[in-house]
Short mmCIF file of C-alpha atoms in Angstrom, two decimals:
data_model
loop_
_atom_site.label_atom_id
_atom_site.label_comp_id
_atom_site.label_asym_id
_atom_site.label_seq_id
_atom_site.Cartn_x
_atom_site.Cartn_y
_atom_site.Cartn_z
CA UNK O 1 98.57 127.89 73.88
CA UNK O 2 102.17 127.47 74.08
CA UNK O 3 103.86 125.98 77.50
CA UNK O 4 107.36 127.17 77.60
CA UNK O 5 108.63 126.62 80.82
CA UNK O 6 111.80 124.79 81.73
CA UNK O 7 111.04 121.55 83.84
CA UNK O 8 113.65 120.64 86.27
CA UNK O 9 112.61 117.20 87.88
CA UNK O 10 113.83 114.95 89.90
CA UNK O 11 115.21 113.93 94.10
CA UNK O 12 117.59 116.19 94.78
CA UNK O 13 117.38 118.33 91.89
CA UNK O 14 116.86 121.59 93.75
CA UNK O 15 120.17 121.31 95.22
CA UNK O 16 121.70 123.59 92.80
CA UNK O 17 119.43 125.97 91.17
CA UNK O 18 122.27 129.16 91.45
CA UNK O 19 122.24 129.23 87.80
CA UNK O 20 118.59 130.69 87.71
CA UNK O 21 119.73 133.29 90.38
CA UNK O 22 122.00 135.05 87.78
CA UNK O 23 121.85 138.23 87.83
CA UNK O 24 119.26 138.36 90.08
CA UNK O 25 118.89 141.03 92.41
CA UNK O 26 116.00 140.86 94.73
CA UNK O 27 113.77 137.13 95.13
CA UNK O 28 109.64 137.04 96.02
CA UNK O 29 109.21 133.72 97.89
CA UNK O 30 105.68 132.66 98.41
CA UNK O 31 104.63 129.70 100.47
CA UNK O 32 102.77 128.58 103.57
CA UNK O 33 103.76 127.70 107.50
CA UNK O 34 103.38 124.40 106.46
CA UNK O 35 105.86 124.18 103.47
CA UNK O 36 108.15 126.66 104.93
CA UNK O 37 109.31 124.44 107.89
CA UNK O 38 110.25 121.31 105.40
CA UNK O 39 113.91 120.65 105.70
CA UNK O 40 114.07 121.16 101.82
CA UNK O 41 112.72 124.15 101.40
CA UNK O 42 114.86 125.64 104.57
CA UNK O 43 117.84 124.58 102.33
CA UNK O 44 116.49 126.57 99.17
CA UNK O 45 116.01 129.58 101.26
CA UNK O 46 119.57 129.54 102.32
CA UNK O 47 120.32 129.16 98.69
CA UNK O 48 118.35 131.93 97.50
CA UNK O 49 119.81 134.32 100.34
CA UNK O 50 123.22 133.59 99.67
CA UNK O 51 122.79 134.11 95.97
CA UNK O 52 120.57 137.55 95.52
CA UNK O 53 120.83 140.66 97.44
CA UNK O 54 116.95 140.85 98.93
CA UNK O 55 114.88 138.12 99.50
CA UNK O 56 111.50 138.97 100.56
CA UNK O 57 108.86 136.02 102.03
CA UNK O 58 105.20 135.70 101.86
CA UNK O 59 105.01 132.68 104.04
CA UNK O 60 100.94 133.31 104.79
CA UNK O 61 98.85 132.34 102.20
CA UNK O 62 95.56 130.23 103.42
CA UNK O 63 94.35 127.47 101.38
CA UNK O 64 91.69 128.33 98.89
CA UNK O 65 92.39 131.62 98.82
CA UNK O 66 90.12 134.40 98.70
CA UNK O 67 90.51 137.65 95.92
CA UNK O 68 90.76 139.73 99.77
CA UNK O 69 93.83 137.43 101.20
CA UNK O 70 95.64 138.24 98.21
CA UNK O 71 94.97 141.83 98.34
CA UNK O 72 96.13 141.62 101.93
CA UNK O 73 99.53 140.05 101.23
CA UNK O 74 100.15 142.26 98.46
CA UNK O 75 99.54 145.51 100.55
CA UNK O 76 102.53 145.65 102.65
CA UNK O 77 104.49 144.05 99.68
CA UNK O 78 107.10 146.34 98.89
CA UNK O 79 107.12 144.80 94.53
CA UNK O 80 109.23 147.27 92.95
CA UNK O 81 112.62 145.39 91.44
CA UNK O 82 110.98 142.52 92.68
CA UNK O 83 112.41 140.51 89.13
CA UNK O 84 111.77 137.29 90.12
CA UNK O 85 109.11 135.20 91.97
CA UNK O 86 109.89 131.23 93.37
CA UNK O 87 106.25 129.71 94.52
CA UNK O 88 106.41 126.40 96.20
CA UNK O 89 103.09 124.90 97.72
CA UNK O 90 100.24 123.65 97.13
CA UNK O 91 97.88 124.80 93.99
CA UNK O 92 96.78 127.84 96.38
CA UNK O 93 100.12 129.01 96.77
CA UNK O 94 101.12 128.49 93.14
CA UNK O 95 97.82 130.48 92.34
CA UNK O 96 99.08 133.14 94.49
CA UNK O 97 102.71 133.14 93.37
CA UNK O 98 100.96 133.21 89.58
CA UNK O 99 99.28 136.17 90.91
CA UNK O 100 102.18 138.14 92.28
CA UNK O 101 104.07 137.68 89.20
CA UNK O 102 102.09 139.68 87.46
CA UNK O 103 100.77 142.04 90.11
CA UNK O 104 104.48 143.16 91.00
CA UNK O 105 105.67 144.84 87.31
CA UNK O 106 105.18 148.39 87.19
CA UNK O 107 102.14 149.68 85.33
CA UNK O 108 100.43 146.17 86.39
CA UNK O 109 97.05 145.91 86.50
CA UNK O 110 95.23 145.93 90.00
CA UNK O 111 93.82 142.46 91.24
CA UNK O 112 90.49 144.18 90.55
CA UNK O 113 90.90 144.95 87.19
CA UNK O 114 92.04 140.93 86.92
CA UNK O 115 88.89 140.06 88.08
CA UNK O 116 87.05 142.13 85.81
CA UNK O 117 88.85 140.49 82.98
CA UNK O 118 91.73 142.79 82.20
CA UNK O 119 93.92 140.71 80.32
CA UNK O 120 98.16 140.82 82.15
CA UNK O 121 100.64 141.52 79.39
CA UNK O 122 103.60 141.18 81.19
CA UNK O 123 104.52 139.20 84.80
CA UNK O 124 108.70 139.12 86.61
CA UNK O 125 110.65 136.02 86.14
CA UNK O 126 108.59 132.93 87.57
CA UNK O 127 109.98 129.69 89.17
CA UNK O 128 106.52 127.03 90.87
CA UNK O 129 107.18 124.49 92.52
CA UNK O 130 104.75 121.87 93.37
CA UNK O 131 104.55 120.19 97.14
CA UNK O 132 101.38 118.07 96.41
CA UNK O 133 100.55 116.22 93.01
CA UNK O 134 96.88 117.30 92.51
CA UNK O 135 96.18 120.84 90.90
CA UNK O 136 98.92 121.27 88.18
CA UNK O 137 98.89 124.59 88.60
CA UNK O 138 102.44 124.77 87.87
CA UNK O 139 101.45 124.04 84.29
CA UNK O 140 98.45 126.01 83.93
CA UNK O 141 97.23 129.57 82.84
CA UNK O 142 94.89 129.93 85.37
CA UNK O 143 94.47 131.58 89.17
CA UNK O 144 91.56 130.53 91.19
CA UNK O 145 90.24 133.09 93.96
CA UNK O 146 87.69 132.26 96.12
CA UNK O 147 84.84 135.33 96.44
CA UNK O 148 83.32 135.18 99.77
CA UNK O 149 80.59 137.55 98.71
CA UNK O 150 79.53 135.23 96.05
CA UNK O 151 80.02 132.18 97.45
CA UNK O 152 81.76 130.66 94.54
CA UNK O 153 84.91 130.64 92.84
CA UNK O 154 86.37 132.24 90.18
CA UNK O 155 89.61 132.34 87.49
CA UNK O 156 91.71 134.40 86.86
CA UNK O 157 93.24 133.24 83.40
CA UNK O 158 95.85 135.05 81.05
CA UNK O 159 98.86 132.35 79.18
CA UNK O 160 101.11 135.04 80.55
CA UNK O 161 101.25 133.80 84.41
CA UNK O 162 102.47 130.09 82.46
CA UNK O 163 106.02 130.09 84.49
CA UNK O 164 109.19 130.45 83.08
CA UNK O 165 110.63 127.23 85.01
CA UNK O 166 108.81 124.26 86.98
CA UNK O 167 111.21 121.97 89.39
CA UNK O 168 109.18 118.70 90.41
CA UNK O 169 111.02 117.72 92.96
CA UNK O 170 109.49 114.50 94.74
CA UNK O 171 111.14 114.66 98.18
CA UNK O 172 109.29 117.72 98.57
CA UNK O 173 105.74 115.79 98.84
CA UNK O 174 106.32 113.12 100.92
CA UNK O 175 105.19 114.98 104.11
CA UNK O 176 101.80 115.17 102.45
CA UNK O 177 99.32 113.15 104.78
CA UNK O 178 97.54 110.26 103.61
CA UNK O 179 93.81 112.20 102.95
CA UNK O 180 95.90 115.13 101.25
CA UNK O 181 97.75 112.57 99.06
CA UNK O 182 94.53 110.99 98.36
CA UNK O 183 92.50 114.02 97.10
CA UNK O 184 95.01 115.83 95.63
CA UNK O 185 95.91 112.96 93.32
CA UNK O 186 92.13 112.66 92.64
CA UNK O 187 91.95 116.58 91.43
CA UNK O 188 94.47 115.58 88.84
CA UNK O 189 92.59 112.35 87.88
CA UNK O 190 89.67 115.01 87.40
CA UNK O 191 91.77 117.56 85.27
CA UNK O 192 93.01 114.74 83.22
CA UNK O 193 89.05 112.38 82.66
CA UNK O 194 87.73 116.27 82.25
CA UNK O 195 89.90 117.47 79.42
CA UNK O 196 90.09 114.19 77.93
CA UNK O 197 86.37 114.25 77.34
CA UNK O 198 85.53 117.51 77.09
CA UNK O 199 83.93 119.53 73.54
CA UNK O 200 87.18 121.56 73.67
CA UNK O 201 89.95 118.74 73.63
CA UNK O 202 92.05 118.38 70.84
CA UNK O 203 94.99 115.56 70.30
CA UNK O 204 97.52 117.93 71.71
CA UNK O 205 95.39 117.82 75.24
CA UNK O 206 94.42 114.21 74.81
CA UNK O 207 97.93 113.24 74.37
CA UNK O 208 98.57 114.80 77.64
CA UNK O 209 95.61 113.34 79.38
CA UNK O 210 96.78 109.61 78.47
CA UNK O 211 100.09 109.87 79.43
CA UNK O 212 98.98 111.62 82.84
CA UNK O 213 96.08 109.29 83.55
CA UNK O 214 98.70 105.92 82.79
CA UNK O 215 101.24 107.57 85.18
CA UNK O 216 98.62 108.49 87.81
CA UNK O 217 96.82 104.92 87.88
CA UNK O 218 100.09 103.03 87.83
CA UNK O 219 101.09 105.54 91.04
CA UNK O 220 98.49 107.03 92.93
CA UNK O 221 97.73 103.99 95.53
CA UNK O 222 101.35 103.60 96.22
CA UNK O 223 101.98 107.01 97.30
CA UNK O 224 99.07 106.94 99.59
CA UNK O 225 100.49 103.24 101.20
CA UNK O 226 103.88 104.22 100.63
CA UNK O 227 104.65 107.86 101.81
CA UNK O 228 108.62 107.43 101.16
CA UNK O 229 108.24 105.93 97.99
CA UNK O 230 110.07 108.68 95.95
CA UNK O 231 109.80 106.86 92.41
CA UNK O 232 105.66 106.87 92.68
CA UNK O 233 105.62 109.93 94.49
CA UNK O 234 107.57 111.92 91.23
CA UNK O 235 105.41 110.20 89.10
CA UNK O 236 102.45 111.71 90.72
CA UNK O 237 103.85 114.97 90.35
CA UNK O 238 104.05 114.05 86.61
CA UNK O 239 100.42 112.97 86.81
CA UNK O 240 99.67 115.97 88.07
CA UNK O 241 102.00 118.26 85.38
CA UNK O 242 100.33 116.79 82.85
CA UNK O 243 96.79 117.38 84.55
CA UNK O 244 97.59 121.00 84.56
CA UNK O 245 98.80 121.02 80.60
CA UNK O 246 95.73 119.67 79.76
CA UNK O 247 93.76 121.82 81.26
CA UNK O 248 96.20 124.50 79.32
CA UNK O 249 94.82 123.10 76.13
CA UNK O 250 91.66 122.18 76.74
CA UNK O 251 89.58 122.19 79.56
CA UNK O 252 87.39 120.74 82.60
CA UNK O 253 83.94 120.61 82.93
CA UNK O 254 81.12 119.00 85.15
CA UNK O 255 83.04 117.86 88.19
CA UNK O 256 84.93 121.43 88.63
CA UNK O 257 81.56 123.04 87.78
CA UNK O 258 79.67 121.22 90.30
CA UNK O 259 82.49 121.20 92.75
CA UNK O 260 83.31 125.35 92.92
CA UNK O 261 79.96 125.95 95.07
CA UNK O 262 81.08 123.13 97.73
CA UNK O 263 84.44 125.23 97.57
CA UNK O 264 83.01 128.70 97.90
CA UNK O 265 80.18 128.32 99.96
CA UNK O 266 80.67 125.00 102.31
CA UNK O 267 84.92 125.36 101.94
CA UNK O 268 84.97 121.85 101.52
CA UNK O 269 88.60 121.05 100.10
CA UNK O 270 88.77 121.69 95.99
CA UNK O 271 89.99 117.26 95.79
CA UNK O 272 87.71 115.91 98.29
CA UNK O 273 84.45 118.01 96.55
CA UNK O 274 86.06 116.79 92.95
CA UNK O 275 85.97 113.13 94.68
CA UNK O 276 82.35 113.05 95.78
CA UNK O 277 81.65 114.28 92.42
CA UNK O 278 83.54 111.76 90.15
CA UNK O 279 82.09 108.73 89.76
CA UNK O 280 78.56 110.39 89.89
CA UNK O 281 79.66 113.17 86.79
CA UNK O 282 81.71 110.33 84.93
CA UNK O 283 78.32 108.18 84.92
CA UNK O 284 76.28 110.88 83.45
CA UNK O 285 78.96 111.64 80.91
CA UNK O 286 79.77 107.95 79.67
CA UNK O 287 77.12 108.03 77.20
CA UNK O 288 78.52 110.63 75.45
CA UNK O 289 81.98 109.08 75.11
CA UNK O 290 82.20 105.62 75.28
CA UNK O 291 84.74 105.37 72.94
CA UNK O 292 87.45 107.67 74.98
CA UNK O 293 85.96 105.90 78.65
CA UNK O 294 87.12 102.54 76.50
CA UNK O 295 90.49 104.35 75.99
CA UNK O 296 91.11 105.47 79.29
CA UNK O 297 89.79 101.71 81.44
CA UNK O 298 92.53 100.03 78.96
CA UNK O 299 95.26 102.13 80.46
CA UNK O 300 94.51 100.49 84.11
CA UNK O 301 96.84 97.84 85.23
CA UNK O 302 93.56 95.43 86.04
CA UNK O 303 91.74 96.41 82.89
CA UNK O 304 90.33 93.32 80.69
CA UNK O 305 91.17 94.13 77.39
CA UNK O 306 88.10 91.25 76.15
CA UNK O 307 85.65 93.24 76.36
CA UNK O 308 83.67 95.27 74.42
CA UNK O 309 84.05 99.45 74.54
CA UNK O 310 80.61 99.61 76.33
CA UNK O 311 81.22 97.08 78.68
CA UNK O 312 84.68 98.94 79.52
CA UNK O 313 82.98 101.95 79.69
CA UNK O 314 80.80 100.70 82.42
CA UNK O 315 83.99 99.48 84.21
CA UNK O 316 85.69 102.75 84.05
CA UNK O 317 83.38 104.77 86.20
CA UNK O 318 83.02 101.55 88.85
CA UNK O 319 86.81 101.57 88.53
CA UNK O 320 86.39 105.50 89.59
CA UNK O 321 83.63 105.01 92.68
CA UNK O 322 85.49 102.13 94.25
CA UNK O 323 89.10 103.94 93.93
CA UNK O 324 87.70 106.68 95.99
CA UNK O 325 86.38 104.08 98.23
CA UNK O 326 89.70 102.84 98.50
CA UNK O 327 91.34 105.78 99.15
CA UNK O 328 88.77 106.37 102.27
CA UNK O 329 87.60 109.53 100.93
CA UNK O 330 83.85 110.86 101.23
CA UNK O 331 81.44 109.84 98.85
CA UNK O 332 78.15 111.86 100.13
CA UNK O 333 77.88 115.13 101.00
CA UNK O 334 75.63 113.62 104.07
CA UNK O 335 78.92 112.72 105.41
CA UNK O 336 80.32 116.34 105.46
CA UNK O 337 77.17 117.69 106.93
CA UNK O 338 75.49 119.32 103.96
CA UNK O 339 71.96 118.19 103.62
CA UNK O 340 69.37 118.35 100.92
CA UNK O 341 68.01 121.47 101.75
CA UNK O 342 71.07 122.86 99.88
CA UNK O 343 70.25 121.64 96.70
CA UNK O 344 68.50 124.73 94.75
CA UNK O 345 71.42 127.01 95.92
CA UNK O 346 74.08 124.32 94.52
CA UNK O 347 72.39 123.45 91.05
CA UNK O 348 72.04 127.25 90.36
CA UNK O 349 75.62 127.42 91.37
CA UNK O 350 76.39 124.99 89.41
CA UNK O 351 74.99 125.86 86.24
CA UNK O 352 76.27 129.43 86.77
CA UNK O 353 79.82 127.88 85.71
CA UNK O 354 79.30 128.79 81.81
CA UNK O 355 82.95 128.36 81.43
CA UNK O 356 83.27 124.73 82.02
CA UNK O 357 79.58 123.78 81.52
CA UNK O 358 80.18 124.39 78.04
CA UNK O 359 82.96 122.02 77.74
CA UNK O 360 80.73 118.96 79.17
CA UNK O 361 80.31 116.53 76.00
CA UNK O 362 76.92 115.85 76.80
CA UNK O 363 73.89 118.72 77.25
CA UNK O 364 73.37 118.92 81.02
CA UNK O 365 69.97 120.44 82.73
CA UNK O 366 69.15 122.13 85.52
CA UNK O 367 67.25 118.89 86.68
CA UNK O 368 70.28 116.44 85.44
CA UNK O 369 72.96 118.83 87.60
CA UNK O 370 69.84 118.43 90.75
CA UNK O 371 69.76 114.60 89.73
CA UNK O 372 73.75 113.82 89.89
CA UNK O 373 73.43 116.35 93.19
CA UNK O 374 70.76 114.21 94.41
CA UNK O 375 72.98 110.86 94.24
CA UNK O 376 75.64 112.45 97.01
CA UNK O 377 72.66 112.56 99.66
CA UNK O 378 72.26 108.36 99.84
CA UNK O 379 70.22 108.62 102.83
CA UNK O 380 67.39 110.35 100.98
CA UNK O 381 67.80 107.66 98.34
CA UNK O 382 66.58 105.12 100.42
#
């Protein structure tokens, strides 16, 4: 899969993006209250307006979105000459602006046919821009939707919603909060372990994974400690690009898989379920791939390059439990009120996933999925 967008990075950077307003004629932007209100983005509005004759705004869309939201901002859309669409959000509001893209040319499919797995062939000129450095969704082929009625998730995946231009644009996160910072950089760690390891990666995907996972441990604490910090905070959002490209190449597997039915049915955030689930996942999985958990614990700034690829291994997913510790986010699902009594509904869940339990290096059971489940419920293991 070819990424051909245009990446425009950098503070400031957004401060004159008139050149990809040429001859256009009428603007889709899609955000949230939250992202509309930032100084920054009030000053790309004012840019767009002044440039194109009709901007429209979607300034609604919930997080984790739901297949009926989306059907609900798109009915009193008016798309037609709609020929270009600017996202800028969070991965739920990229998703959406992904979405829109496509849904807005004529003789575009309906959002039902998408989720029956008619293929887009064409999508309006795209421009994402990321406000948190977590999903990479800027970078990926994929739209997630959250189906209510089936109390999971699924994706919506075509190479054609890949954007035409990404602007990373670091000023633009630093009104993230400290547990939104934290999670969302943990979601990218996941994209980035996931692909790394999974059947499907390939050196074009693993390439991507190191460079995102040496960028995202030299970065991720700071931005948490240090919310002003623009250098970390843009190489999070690197972090995070490459998360996403990774996941364009290859894949995730046992965390996402386990962590869609905490999304669908319990709406725990998509970073803090991927949290809970990391260490625990990454312990099951380390047999299978000692050699590339070896790779990965050398590319930490502590790591202790003496000993022996087992041995760092080990490290690696310790390195994983007590970073989440560190970061103050959950690790049990006692915390978040779920208790055990959930546990058939989540392994079936679970294992319902085909798409990314396939990629998962190692063969997983219904009982191994119940087992790692079982390890997020610590007062039961007592």
């Amino acid at each position: 899969m070819n990424i051909n967008s245009t990446l425009i990075s950098g503070y400031q950077a957004l401060n004159d993006i008139s050149y990809l307003l040429q001859d256009k004629q009428s603007v889709l932007l899609v955000t949230d209250k939250n992202i509309v209100a930032i100084p920054a983005v009030q000053q790309l509005i004012a840019q767009v307006k002044s440039h194109v004759r009709s901007l429209k705004m979607v300034d609604n869309v919930p997080p984790e979105p739901s297949q009926h939201d989306v059907a609900a901002i798109l009915a009193p859309l008016e798309t037609q000459g709609i020929d270009m669409v600017i996202g800028i959000g969070g991965g739920s509001v990229l998703d959406v602006a992904k979405l829109l893209s496509v849904l807005s040319v004529e003789q575009a499919p309906t959002l039902e046919a998408l989720l029956a797995g008619e293929k887009p062939q064409t999508r309006t000129t795209t421009l994402l821009i990321p406000t948190t450095a977590g999903t990479g969704s800027e970078a990926t082929p994929n739209a997630i939707l959250a189906i209510p009625e089936k109390q999971t998730k699924v994706g919506i995946i075509s190479p054609v919603m890949l954007p035409d231009f990404v602007a990373l644009i670091p000023e633009l996160t630093t009104s993230m909060p400290a547990h939104i910072a934290s999670s969302t950089g943990i979601d990218a760690l996941c994209h980035l372990i996931e692909c790394f390891t999974a059947t499907v990666s390939n050196p074009v995907s693993d390439n991507y994974a190191l460079i995102g996972m040496k960028k995202l441990f030299a970065s991720l604490e700071t931005t948490v400690a240090e919310p002003a910090n623009l250098s970390a905070r843009l190489e999070m959002l690197w972090a995070s690009y490459y998360g996403g490209a990774a996941i364009a190449h290859a894949g995730t597997h046992l965390v996402h898989a386990m962590s869609y039915p905490l999304g669908g049915k319990y709406h725990i955030p998509h970073g803090v379920a991927n949290a809970i689930l990391l260490a625990p996942c990454m312990r099951f999985v380390r047999p299978a791939a000692v050699g590339k958990f070896a790779q990965v614990y050398d590319l930490l700034p502590s790591s202790d390059h003496a000993l022996t690829e087992e041995a760092k291994s080990h490290a690696l997913v310790d390195y994983f439990a007590a970073l989440v510790k560190r970061l103050k986010l959950p690790a049990s699902l006692d915390e978040l009120g779920i208790n055990a009594d959930h546990l058939p509904y989540l392994v079936e869940a679970a294992l319902d996933v085909q798409r990314l339990m396939k990629n998962v290096p190692a063969a997983v059971s219904a009982n191994e999925v119940r087992d790692i489940y079982m390890t997020l419920f610590p007062t039961l293991n007592h």
